[in-house]
Structure formats: C-alpha cells, structure tokens
XYZ file of C-alpha atoms in Angstrom:
563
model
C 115.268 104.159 97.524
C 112.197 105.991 96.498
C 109.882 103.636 97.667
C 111.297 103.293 101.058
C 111.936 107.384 101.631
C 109.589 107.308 104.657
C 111.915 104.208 106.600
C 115.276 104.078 108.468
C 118.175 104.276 106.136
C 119.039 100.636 103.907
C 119.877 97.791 106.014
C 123.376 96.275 105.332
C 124.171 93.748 103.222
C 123.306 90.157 104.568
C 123.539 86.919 103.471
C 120.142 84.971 102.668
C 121.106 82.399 101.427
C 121.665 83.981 97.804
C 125.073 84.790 98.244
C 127.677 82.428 96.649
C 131.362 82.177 98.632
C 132.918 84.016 96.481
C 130.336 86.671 97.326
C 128.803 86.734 93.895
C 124.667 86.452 93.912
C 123.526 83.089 92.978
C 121.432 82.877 90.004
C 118.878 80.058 91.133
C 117.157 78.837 94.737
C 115.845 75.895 95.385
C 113.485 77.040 97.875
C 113.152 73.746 100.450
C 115.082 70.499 100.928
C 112.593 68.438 99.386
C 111.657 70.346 96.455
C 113.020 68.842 92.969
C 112.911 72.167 91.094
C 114.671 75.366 91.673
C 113.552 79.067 90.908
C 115.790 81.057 88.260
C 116.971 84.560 89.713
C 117.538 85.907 86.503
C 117.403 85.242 82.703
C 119.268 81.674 81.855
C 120.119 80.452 78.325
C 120.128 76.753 77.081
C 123.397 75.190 78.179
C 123.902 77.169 81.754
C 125.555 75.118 84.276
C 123.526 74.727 87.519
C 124.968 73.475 90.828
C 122.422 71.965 93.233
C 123.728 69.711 96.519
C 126.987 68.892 94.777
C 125.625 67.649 92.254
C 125.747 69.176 87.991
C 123.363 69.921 85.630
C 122.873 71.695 82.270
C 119.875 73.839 81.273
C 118.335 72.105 78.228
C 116.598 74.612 77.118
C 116.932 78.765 78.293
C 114.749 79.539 81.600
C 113.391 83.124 82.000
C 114.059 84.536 85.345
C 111.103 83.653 88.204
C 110.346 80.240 86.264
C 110.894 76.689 87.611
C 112.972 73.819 85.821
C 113.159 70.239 87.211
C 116.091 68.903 89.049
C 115.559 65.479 87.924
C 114.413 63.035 85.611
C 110.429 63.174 85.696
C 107.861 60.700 83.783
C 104.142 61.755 83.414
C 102.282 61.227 86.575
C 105.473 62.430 88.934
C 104.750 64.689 91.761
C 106.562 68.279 91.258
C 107.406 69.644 94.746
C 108.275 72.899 95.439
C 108.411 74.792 99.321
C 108.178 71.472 100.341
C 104.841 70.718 99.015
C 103.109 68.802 95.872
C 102.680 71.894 93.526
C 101.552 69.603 90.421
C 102.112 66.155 88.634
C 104.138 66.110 85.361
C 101.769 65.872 82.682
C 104.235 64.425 80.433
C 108.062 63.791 80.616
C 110.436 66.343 81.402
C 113.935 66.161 81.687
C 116.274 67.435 84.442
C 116.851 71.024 83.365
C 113.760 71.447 81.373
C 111.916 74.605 82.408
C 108.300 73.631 84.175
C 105.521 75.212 81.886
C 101.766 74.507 81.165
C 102.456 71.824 78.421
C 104.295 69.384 80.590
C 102.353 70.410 84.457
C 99.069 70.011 85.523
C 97.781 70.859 89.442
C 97.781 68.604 92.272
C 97.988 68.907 95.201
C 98.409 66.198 98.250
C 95.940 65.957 100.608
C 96.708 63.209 102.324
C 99.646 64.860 103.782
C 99.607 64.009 107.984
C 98.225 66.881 110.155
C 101.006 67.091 112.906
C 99.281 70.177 115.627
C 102.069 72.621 115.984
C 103.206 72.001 119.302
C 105.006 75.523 119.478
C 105.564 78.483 117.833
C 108.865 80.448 118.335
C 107.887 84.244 118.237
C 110.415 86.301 116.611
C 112.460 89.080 118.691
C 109.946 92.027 118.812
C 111.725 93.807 121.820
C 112.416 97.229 119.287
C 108.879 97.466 118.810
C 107.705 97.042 122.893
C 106.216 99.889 123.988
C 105.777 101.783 120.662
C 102.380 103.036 119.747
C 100.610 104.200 116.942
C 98.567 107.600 116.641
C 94.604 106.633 116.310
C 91.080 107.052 116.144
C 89.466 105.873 119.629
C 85.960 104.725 119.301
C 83.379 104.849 121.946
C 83.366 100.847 122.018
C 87.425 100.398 122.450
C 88.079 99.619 118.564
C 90.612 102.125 117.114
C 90.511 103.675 113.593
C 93.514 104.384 111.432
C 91.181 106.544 109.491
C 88.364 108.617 110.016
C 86.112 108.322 107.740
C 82.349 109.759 106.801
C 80.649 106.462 104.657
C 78.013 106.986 101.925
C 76.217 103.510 100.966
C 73.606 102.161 98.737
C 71.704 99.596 99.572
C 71.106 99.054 96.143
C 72.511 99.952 92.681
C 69.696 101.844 91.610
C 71.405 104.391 94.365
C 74.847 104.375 92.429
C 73.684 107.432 90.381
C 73.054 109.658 93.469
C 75.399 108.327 95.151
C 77.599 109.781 92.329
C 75.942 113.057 92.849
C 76.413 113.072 96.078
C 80.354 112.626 95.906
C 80.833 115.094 92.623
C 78.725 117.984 95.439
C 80.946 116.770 98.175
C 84.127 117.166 96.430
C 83.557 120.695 94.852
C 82.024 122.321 98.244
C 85.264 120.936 100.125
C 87.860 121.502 97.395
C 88.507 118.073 97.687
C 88.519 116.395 94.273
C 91.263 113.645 93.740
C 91.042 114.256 89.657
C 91.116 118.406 89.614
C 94.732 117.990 88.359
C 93.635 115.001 85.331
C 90.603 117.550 84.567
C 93.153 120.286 84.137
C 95.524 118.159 81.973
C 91.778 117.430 79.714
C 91.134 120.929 79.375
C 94.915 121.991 78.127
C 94.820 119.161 75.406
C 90.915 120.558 74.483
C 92.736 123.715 73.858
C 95.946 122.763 72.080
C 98.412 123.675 74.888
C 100.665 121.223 75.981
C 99.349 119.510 78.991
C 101.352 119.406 82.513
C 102.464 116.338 84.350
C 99.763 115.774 87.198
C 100.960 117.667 90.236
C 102.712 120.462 88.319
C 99.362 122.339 88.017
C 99.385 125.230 90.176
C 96.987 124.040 93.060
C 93.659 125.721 93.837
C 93.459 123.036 96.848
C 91.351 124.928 99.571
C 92.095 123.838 102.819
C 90.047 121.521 104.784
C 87.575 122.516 107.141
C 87.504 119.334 108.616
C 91.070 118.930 109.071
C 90.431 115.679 111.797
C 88.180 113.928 109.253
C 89.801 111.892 106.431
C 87.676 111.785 104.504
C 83.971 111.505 102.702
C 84.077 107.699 100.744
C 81.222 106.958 98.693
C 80.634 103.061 97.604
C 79.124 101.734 94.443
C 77.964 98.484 93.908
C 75.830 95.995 91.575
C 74.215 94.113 93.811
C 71.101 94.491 96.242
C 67.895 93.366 94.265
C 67.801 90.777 91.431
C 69.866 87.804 93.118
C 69.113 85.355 96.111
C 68.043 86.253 99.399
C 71.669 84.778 100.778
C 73.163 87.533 98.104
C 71.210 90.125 99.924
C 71.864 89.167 103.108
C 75.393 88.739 102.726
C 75.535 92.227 101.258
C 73.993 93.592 104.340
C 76.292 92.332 106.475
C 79.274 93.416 104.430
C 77.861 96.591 104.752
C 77.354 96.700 108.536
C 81.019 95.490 108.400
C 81.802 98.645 106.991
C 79.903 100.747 108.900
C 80.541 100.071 112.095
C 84.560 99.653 111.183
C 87.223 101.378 113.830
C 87.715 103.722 110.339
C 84.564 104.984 110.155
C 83.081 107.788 112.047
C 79.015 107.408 110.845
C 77.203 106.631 107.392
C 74.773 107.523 105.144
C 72.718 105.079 103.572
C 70.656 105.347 100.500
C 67.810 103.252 99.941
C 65.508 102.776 97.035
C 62.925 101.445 98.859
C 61.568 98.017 97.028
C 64.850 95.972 96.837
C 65.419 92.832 98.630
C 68.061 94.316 100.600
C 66.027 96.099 102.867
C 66.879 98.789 105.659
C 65.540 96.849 108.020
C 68.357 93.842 107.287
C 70.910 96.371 107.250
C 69.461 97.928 110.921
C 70.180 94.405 111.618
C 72.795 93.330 110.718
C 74.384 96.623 112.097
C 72.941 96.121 115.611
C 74.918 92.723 116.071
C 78.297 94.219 115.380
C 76.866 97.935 117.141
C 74.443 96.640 120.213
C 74.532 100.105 121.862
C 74.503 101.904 118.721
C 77.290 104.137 119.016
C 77.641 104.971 115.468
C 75.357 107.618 113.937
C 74.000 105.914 110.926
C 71.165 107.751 108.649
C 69.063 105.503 106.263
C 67.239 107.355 103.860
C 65.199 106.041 101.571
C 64.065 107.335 98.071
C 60.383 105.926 97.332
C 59.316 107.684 100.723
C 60.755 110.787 99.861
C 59.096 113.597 98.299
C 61.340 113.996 95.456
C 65.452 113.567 94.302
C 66.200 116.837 95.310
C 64.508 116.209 99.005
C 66.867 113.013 98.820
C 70.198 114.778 97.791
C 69.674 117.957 100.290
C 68.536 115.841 103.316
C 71.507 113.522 101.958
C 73.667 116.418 102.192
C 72.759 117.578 105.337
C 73.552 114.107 107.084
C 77.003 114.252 105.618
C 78.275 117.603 106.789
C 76.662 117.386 110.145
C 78.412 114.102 110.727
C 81.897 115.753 109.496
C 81.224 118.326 111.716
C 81.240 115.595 114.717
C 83.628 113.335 112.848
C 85.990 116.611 112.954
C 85.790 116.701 116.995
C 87.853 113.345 117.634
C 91.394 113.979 117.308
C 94.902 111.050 116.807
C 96.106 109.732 120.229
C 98.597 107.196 120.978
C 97.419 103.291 121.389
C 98.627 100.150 121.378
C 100.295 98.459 118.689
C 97.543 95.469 119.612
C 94.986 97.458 118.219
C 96.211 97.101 114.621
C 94.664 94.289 112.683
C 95.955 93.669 109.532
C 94.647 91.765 106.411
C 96.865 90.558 104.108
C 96.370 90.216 100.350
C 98.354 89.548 97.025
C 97.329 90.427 93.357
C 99.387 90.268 89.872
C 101.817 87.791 91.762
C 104.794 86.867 89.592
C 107.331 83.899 90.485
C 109.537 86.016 92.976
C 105.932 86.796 95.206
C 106.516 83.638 97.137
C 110.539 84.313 97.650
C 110.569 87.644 98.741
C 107.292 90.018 99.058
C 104.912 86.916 100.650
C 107.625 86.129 103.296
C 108.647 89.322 104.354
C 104.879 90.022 105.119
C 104.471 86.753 106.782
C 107.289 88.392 109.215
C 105.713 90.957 109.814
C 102.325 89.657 110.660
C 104.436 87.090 112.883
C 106.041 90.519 114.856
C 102.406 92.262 115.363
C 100.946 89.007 116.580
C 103.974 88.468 119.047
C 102.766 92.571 119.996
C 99.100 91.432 120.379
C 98.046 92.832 117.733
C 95.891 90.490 114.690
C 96.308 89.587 111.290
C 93.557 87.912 108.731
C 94.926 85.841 106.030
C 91.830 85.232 102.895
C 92.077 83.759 99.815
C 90.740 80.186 100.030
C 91.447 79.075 96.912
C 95.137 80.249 96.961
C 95.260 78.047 100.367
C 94.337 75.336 98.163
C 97.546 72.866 98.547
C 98.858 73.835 101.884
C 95.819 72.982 103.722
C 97.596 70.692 106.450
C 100.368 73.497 107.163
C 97.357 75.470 108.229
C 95.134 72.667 109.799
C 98.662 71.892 111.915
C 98.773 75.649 113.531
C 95.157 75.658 114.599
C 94.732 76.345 117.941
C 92.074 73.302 118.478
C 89.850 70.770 116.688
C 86.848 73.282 116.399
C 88.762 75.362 114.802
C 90.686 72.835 112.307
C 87.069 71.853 111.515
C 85.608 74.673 110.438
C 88.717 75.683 107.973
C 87.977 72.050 106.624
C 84.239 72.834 106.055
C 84.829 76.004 104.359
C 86.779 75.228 102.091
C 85.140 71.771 101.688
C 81.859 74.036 100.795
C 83.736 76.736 98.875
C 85.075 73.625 96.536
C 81.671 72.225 96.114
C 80.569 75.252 94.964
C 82.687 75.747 92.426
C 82.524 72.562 91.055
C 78.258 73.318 90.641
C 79.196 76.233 88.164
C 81.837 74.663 85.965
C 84.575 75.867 87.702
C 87.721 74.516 89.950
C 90.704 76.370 92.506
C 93.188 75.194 89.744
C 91.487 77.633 87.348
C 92.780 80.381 89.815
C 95.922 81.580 88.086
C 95.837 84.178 85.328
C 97.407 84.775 82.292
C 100.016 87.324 84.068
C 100.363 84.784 87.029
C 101.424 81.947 84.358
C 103.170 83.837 82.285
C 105.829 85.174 85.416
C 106.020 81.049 86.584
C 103.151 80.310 88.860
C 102.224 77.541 86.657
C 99.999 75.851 88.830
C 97.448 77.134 91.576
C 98.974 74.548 94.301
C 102.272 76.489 93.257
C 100.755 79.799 93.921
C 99.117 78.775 96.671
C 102.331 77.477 98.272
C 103.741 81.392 98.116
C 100.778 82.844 98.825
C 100.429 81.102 101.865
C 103.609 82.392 103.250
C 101.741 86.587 103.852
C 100.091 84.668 107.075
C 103.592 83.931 108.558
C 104.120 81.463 111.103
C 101.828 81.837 114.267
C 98.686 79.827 115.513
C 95.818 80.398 113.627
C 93.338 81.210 116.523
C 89.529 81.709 114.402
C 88.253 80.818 110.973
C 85.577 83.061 109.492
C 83.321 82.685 106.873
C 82.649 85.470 104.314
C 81.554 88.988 106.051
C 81.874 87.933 109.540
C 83.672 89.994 112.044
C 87.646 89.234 113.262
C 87.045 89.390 117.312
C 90.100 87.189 118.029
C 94.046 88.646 118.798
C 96.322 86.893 116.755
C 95.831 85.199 113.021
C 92.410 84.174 111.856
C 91.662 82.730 108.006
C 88.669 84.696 106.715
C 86.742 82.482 103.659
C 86.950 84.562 100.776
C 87.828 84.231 96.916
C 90.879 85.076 94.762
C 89.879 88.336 93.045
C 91.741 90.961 94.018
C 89.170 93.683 95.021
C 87.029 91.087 96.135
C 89.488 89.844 99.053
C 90.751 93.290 99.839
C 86.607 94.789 100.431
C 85.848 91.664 102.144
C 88.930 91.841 104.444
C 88.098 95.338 105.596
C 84.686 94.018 106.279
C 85.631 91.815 109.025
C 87.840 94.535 110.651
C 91.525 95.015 109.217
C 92.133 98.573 110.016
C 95.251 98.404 107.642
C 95.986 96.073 104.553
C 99.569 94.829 103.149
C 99.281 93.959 99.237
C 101.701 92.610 97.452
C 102.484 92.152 94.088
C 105.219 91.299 91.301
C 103.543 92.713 88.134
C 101.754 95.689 89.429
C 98.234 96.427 90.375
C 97.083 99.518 91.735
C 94.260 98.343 94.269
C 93.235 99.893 97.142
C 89.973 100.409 99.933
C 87.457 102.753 100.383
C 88.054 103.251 104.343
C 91.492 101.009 105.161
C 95.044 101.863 104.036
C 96.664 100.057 101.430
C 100.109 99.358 101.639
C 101.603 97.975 98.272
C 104.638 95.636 98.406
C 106.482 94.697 95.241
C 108.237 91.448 94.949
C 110.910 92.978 92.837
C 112.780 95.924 92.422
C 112.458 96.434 88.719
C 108.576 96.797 89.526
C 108.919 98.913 92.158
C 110.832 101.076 90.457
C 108.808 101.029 87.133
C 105.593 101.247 88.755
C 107.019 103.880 91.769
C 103.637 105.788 91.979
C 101.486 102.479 93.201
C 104.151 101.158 95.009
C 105.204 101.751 98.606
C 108.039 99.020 99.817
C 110.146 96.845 97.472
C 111.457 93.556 98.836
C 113.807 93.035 95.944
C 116.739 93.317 97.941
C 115.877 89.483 99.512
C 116.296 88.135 95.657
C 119.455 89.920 95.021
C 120.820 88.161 98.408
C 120.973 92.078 100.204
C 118.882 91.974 102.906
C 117.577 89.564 104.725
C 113.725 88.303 105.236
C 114.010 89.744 108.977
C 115.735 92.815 107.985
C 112.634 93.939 106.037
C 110.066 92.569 107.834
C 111.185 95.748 111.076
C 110.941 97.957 108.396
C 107.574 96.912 107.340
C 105.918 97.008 110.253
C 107.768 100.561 110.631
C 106.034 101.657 107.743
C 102.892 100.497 108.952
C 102.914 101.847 112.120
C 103.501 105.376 109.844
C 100.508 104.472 107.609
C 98.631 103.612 110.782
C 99.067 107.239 112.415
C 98.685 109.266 109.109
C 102.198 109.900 109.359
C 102.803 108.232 105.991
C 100.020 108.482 102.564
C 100.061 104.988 100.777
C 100.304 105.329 96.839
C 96.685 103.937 96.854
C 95.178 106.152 99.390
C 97.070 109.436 97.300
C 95.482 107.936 94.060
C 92.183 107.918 96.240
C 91.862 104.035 94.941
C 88.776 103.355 96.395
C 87.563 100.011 95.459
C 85.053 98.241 96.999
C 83.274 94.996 95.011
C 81.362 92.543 97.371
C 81.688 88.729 96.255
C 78.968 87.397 94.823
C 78.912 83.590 96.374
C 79.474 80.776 94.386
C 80.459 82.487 91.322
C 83.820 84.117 91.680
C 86.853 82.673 92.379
C-alpha cells in the first residue's frame, strides 16, 4: 500500500464487526445499540434487503454509500440517534428505510443527557511501544522539538510583503525553493515544449549547509492593526505560542512600528511562556529603521546567524512522553467517524497510556457530545471550564447571526454528515477514550500529560495553527474527501477515511484506514501502526505529504466570527 510504504507489512485480516458468517463484508453498520439508523458501506438501490437484530427491512428508496437511513418508523419531532447520541429530530416523516437527508433532519442535540464521572479508564495494551523513543530536538527548558525550525513573523500585515522578500532571498541563497520544479514546468509550456511531471526535472538541489536545521518558515497573516485590542492581543500570544514552540530554534520578527500589536505585547506575551529567555528572538521594526533595505539586510543577517546556531543541535533519543499531539479533521465524509476518527482516538489513547499528551479542538464539532466529555474530566474545575467555553463560544455566535449547526459544509452534507450533532458525534471519537485532564481557551499553552480540549473553531487551518500554538509538536488530520492542509513548524500527518481517497489523492495522503470499513483490519490493528508512523514523522525518519508539499498554513482565528 503506497500510503503505508514507511510501516510494518499489512496486518491480517480481522473481523470488526463487518464481516458477515459466511465471511462476505456486510454492506451496512449500525454503529451503537441504541442508534435507529445504520450507515451504508457501499452504494444501495431502492428495494435492497437490510437485516438489522433479526429483524427485515427494504430500502425505499436507493442510499449512496456513507449516508444514513432510518430503522424505523419516524414522525416529525422524533429524535434520530446515531453512536448512541441525539444527532437530530426528524423534521418531517420518514419511513423505515428512507435515507436521512436535509429535507426530512434538522440538528439537535440532547443536553440534558446525565453526566455520570468516568470512574475508570481501561488503558489499552501499550507494552510494544515501552521503552521506544523517538529521535528529537532537546531544548534548553526540557521541551523537545520534532523540528527545527528558524521562524520569520509579522506583527502585522503591512510586514507580509517583506516578509515575502525575505523567504523568495532565503530560498534562492540556500537552494531551497519548494516550487523550482512547478517554475520549471511554467517555463517549458512558455516555450512550447512539453512540460515534465514535477520531480522528473533534473534537480539543481544544492545541498544544505545547514543540514541540522529544518528549515526557514515564514508566516503571513491579516491581522495586527484595524480590529479590537482582544484581536491583538490574542494574536500576540499565538505568536509567542509559536515562538517559543519545542520546533522552533529562534525568530525573527518584523514590525511596522504603529500597529496595535505592539513589540512590546509580543516581548510579553513571550516572557510568560520563555521566563529565562532561552530562545533568541530579534524584533525589528520598520518605522525606526533607516530604510527597507536596512530592514531586509539586518533581517537577513538575524536569519543566517540563527541557522548557523540552529545547525549546532543535533536528533537524540527521548521519550515517547514528550510527544504531544493535536488532533484535527477537515473534508470529513460519512466513513470519518467509522474508521479514520477512531483509529486516531486509539492512538491518542496508546501515547497517553506512554505519558505522552494529546489536544483535542474543535468546539463546535463537540457540540452534541458534551456530557461524554464532561463525564471523563478529571474534576469539577475542570468540567466547569469546558462548560463555560463553550457556553461563551455559543453566545458568541449567536451575536453575529450565526449557530454550531451551521458547521457542516456542502462536501460534509453531501458525503452524509447531515447534521453538526452527527458530525460532531464522529469527530469526537480523534480524542479517544482517556481522562480529559485541562481545558484551554484559545492560544493558551498545553502544560498538562495526558488529553486536554483546547477552545477553538471548525475551520480547518484555523484549528490546525491554533493547535500548534498551544504546543502539539506533531498533528494527525484526517479526512474522507481530501484536503491538503498542513503547519508552518509541526508535522502533518494526513489520514484518509477511505481507501478510494487515499489512493486518488496518494500525494496528500499518508495512512488510509479503509481497511476498518471493508471489515480487514481492525480499529487496534491500525491504531500500532499509527503511532509507528508517528514516532517516524517525529524523528525525521519519515516526510509527511504536507511537509514535502511545504504546506505551510498558518491563519489565526479571528474571535467571534469564525466557526
């Protein structure tokens, strides 16, 4: 399997679940006991005969593979259930073996449901993984990288143009620019010759004088000036977030000079997360310099003097509790919450049983399952503060028009997550199993071994940057229609929820769980090899997709208006 080259060999065939007795896959789940829908596997036309608890039905109509269709008899107001939860109410009558679409469900969720404190949580078997390490960066203050980075950062956007110069002069001096072979493909189809796949070129790639140094990563942004003083603030410390990550080695910060984020706020900001300032930060700042070219040569000169001392820290072995992973889905499709979401629940579940940390975001795609999540907090405090934040995050939304059942998108309905309770409940399932032991608001740092719930928004990009800001050092994505995201400074490891995407989509892609949906491998099963692949990623043994595509994106949530 392509996607999978970098792992121990296929596991063997299992059963799941999936498997019928006559060893034939199954071509429906119904995911919990109590749920009264069930989950096509594959394509179904009108009239297919469906077997649920001994019990007979017929399709009335033809069900697309990853869609829902009721079990029963509904009338308008009836609660749909699905993982064992209230994913909607029937907004009009449907019949048993009518497929659930946006005509006939509208979101709800219940939350009245009783908040039972898990009273304890059985750790899965992680004796493979005792005593296995992974090969990073040691910083001065006991937090280890699995990068090492050089960061360039505006305070403001007016920077974003030299901080464009700055990466174009960076790139051409070290030979290091991600698009050389796209630019050669341009300049073949300028001149009539037929243009080469990328990576066929013949390579001009110097090599690196910094071979200990990852990289130079240079963030844009819109923000900085123009909105509130919370937006500035809040900016700041996203920044310092980034800055004084276990990835990155020192910064460079440009600074126009009269925006309300100010270097000072930043100095800040970066002095609660750095007391003893151990990381070499330069703030420069344009409106007390003599001219641009003063700004881009002293910029300059900051940059390769820090690779220089970047260069001189070297891989060694440490703990597998020094990984902190933040977990993240985008373009989820109906199989997300079978197969991808569970598998990386696992293996969040396995590092945490390691001592090793995992931060689970998305508030509004927690929107539903709020009890399951109350129930494995540690203590009250705790319970409270997930209440209040997304209590807060609710109220604003509802002061600019908008709700957490707008969350879904087009792609997201169209592949059968019909309802944001019924994305929620999958999307729930990437934080596994264990005690939730902190809830953080937006920017602030994960100081806590084990799984913490960091307030942040649906977007994509938005979660990812703001989950790297509070410390993951690695990121699982998944995804069942395709999305290429990745992070300026953090590792992106892409898991598909099906195998026809990770196939089709084999460059952005990095670990298929498709085998759980065809019943051939079990949750478990792929969950080792996972957290294999992570501890790869984690020692620069293994190159994501995203971090060869240099995806670098970085967008900071602007409060209150995104979801």
């Amino acid at each position: 399997m392509a996607t999978r080259s970098h792992s121990p060999s296929s596991t063997t065939t299992t059963t799941t679940g999936r498997i019928a007795s006559d060893g034939i896959p199954q071509a429906t789940l119904r995911v919990h006991t109590r749920d009264n829908v069930r989950v096509a596997l594959k394509d179904l036309p009108a009239g297919s005969t469906i077997e649920d608890n001994g019990r007979v039905l017929q399709l009335v109509e033809a069900v697309r593979h990853k869609h829902k269709f009721a079990l029963v008899d509904l009338e308008e107001g009836d609660t749909v259930i699905m993982y064992g939860v209230t994913v909607g109410r029937a907004s009009r009558p449907i019949r048993a073996g009518e497929m659930i679409r946006t005509d006939n469900l509208e979101h709800s969720t219940d939350n009245s449901a009783a908040v039972q404190r898990q009273q304890a949580w059985q750790a899965p078997d992680v004796s493979a993984f005792q005593g296995l390490t992974f090969d990073g960066y040691h910083r001065p203050d006991g937090q280890v990288g699995t990068a090492n980075i050089w960061l360039v950062v505006p305070l403001v956007f007016c920077e974003n143009r030299n901080i464009e110069v700055l990466r174009q002069c960076v790139a051409d001096a070290l030979g290091d620019d991600p698009y050389q072979d796209y630019k050669r493909m341009a300049r073949a189809m300028l001149n009539g010759e037929a243009p080469q796949d990328k990576g066929t070129a013949a390579s001009s790639d110097q090599a690196s004088p910094f071979p200990n140094v990852d990289g130079v990563r240079f963030l844009t942004h819109t923000l900085g000036c123009g909105g509130t003083d919370d937006d500035a603030q809040a900016l700041c410390q996203l920044l310092a977030g980034y800055i004084t990550h276990p990835n990155v080695a020192g910064a460079t910060v440009l600074s126009l000079g009269c925006q309300k984020a100010q270097i000072a706020m930043l100095k800040q900001a970066v002095a609660k997360r750095d007391p003893q300032g151990l990381r070499p930060t330069h703030y420069l700042e344009q409106q007390a310099t003599a001219s641009e070219d003063a700004l881009i040569r002293e910029a300059l000169s900051t940059i390769f003097d820090g690779l220089k001392e970047a260069n001189r820290l070297t891989r060694a072995p440490a703990p597998l509790s020094k990984l902190r992973i933040g977990v993240e889905c985008g373009g989820s499709d109906g199989f997300s919450g079978l197969s991808a979401n569970p598998v990386v629940g696992a293996t969040i579940d396995r590092l945490v049983a390691l001592g090793g940390s995992g931060i689970l975001s998305e508030f509004p795609e927690l929107c539903g399952v709020e009890h399951e999540l109350l129930a494995r907090c540690t203590d009250d405090s705790i319970a409270k503060r997930f209440t209040e934040l997304m209590e807060a995050y609710q109220r604003h939304a509802a002061s600019v028009g908008a709700a957490f059942s707008m969350n879904p998108s087009p792609g997201n309905i169209r592949d059968g997550l019909i309802t944001d309770a019924m994305k929620s409940a999958g999307a729930a399932k990437k934080g596994g199993d264990s005690p939730v032991v902190d809830v953080l608001d937006y920017t602030e740092p994960a100081t806590r071994s084990g799984l913490s719930l960091l307030c942040t928004p649906g977007n994509d990009v938005e979660s990812t940057t703001a989950l790297v800001g509070s410390g993951a050092n690695l990121v699982i994505f998944t995804t069942g229609l395709g999305t290429p995201t990745g992070n300026p400074i953090a590792p992106v490891v892409k898991v598909a929820s099906n195998s026809e995407l990770a196939q089709r989509m084999a460059d952005i892609i990095d670990f298929d769980t498709g085998a759980i949906i065809r019943g051939e491998a079990t949750i478990d099963e792929l969950a080792d090899e996972l957290l294999k692949l992570c501890i790869a990623s984690a020692s620069g043994h293994y190159a994501t997709r995203a971090v060869s595509l240099a995806q670098h994106d970085f967008i900071p949530w602007k409060r209150g208006v995104s979801l």
